[in-house]
Amino acid sequence: MAGQDKGFQPFYYNLSPRRKFIRTVWMTLLGVLVIAGWWWLAGLQTDLILFIAVFTVVDIWQLATTYAAWKAEEKQGPNP
């Protein structure tokens, strides 16, 4: 099953690779805003530095894998 590519779908795993990538980009932007707010409210602390490092590594990995899956599906063509 290819996944849903139109309309609202609350569940990440039911989305097409293209929509997964788009949702990952939006969550990245939201995550950056949360980190900026945390930094502004609490100042730079050790736990914040660790959180930023983990967030960055995981987010880059997820963006790369969802983009690769999207392009692989695009190259393969639509499933009947």
Rosetta silent file (secondary structure, phi, psi, omega in degrees, C-alpha in Angstrom):
SEQUENCE: MAGQDKGFQPFYYNLSPRRKFIRTVWMTLLGVLVIAGWWWLAGLQTDLILFIAVFTVVDIWQLATTYAAWKAEEKQGPNP
SCORE:     score description
SCORE:     0.000 S_00000001
   1 L     0.000  133.877 -172.816    0.000    0.000    0.000 S_00000001
   2 L   -76.705  -33.011 -175.772    1.432    3.335   -1.038 S_00000001
   3 L   106.597  161.434 -177.107    0.024    5.533    1.719 S_00000001
   4 E   -81.566  129.763 -179.351   -2.244    8.517    1.738 S_00000001
   5 L  -115.381   -1.882  178.697   -1.050   11.464   -0.330 S_00000001
   6 L  -137.049  151.682  177.557   -4.090   13.757   -0.093 S_00000001
   7 L    80.575  179.462 -177.836   -6.247   15.017    2.724 S_00000001
   8 L   -85.087  134.317  176.073   -5.651   14.947    6.462 S_00000001
   9 L  -140.458  111.235 -176.449   -4.035   11.888    8.009 S_00000001
  10 L   -73.539  -20.507 -175.845   -3.114   12.040   11.707 S_00000001
  11 L   -96.382  122.042 -176.251   -1.013    8.855   11.639 S_00000001
  12 H   -57.724  -43.157 -173.609    2.525    9.234   10.311 S_00000001
  13 H   -72.319  -11.449  176.712    2.849    5.623    9.115 S_00000001
  14 H   -90.987    0.472 -177.354   -0.223    5.905    6.860 S_00000001
  15 E   -87.736  157.619  172.453    1.342    8.705    4.812 S_00000001
  16 L   -73.307  162.385  178.851    3.108    8.462    1.471 S_00000001
  17 H   -57.177  -35.700  178.331    6.885    9.057    1.479 S_00000001
  18 H   -64.273  -45.538  179.408    6.366   12.558    0.077 S_00000001
  19 H   -68.824  -32.738  175.542    3.964   13.503    2.872 S_00000001
  20 H   -62.563  -42.206  178.856    6.284   11.928    5.471 S_00000001
  21 H   -63.755  -44.436  179.941    9.081   14.183    4.248 S_00000001
  22 H   -62.426  -43.243  178.797    6.844   17.264    4.363 S_00000001
  23 H   -65.007  -36.727  178.246    5.685   16.427    7.898 S_00000001
  24 H   -64.343  -40.194  177.681    9.309   15.898    8.969 S_00000001
  25 H   -62.693  -44.093  179.106   10.236   19.359    7.641 S_00000001
  26 H   -63.600  -41.317  179.137    7.358   20.928    9.589 S_00000001
  27 H   -67.803  -30.506  175.323    8.316   19.091   12.769 S_00000001
  28 H   -63.939  -46.104  178.881   11.908   20.262   12.293 S_00000001
  29 H   -62.513  -42.016  177.561   10.758   23.867   12.194 S_00000001
  30 H   -63.881  -41.519  178.116    8.594   23.329   15.261 S_00000001
  31 H   -62.202  -40.003  177.589   11.502   21.664   17.066 S_00000001
  32 H   -63.458  -40.738  177.802   13.794   24.585   16.292 S_00000001
  33 H   -64.754  -39.970  178.139   11.213   26.977   17.747 S_00000001
  34 H   -64.365  -44.855  179.093   10.891   24.860   20.901 S_00000001
  35 H   -62.896  -41.637  178.993   14.676   24.745   21.332 S_00000001
  36 H   -63.305  -40.563  177.487   14.925   28.510   20.789 S_00000001
  37 H   -65.746  -40.963  177.680   12.244   29.109   23.417 S_00000001
  38 H   -62.396  -43.638  179.314   13.955   26.761   25.860 S_00000001
  39 H   -62.366  -43.283 -178.117   17.251   28.542   25.259 S_00000001
  40 H   -66.273  -40.175 -178.128   15.632   31.948   25.757 S_00000001
  41 H   -78.732  -40.446 -171.699   13.866   30.923   28.977 S_00000001
  42 H  -105.613  -12.878 -174.272   16.526   28.758   30.623 S_00000001
  43 L    79.153  174.042 -178.186   19.787   29.941   29.120 S_00000001
  44 L   -80.297  114.910 -178.824   22.416   27.631   27.715 S_00000001
  45 L  -125.063  166.496 -178.001   22.692   24.601   29.990 S_00000001
  46 H   -61.087  -42.773 -179.852   24.314   21.185   29.699 S_00000001
  47 H   -65.771  -32.849  177.418   21.002   19.379   29.212 S_00000001
  48 H   -68.859  -41.282  178.429   20.053   21.812   26.453 S_00000001
  49 H   -62.081  -43.810  177.649   23.350   21.253   24.641 S_00000001
  50 H   -62.889  -43.826  178.983   22.811   17.481   24.818 S_00000001
  51 H   -61.532  -43.131  179.315   19.215   17.850   23.599 S_00000001
  52 H   -62.489  -42.586 -179.795   20.316   20.021   20.662 S_00000001
  53 H   -63.457  -46.671 -179.788   22.984   17.498   19.666 S_00000001
  54 H   -66.188  -44.619  179.154   20.596   14.529   19.795 S_00000001
  55 H   -58.094  -44.369 -177.955   17.818   16.467   18.031 S_00000001
  56 H   -64.122  -47.291 -178.710   20.175   17.523   15.240 S_00000001
  57 H   -64.360  -47.471 -178.426   21.540   14.032   14.580 S_00000001
  58 H   -65.728  -40.981 -177.967   18.135   12.329   14.676 S_00000001
  59 H   -67.512  -42.771  177.837   16.477   15.017   12.581 S_00000001
  60 H   -63.002  -41.398  177.888   19.137   14.991    9.867 S_00000001
  61 H   -61.628  -45.562 -178.188   18.907   11.189    9.736 S_00000001
  62 H   -67.842  -40.029  176.872   15.099   11.280    9.439 S_00000001
  63 H   -61.690  -43.076 -179.535   15.142   14.003    6.784 S_00000001
  64 H   -65.023  -44.051 -177.957   17.675   12.039    4.732 S_00000001
  65 H   -70.926  -38.918  178.997   15.802    8.732    4.940 S_00000001
  66 H   -69.879  -35.666  177.138   12.370   10.205    4.182 S_00000001
  67 H   -65.674  -43.923  179.382   13.792   12.179    1.248 S_00000001
  68 H   -62.451  -40.957  178.459   15.503    9.051   -0.122 S_00000001
  69 H   -65.590  -39.742  178.526   12.265    7.053    0.215 S_00000001
  70 H   -62.293  -48.624 -178.459   10.301    9.789   -1.538 S_00000001
  71 H   -67.656  -34.488  177.026   12.742    9.945   -4.456 S_00000001
  72 H   -65.045  -41.374  178.164   12.888    6.133   -4.701 S_00000001
  73 H   -67.485  -38.853  178.960    9.101    5.968   -4.936 S_00000001
  74 H   -62.367  -41.026 -179.630    9.112    8.788   -7.478 S_00000001
  75 H   -70.123  -36.515 -178.770   11.649    6.929   -9.623 S_00000001
  76 H   -69.979  -34.249 -177.720    9.747    3.637   -9.320 S_00000001
  77 L    98.974  166.806 -177.938    6.462    5.168  -10.381 S_00000001
  78 L   -67.719  144.899  176.061    2.983    4.899   -8.867 S_00000001
  79 L   -86.111  139.426  179.363    1.810    1.531   -7.559 S_00000001
  80 L   -72.280    0.000    0.000   -1.442    0.246   -9.055 S_00000001
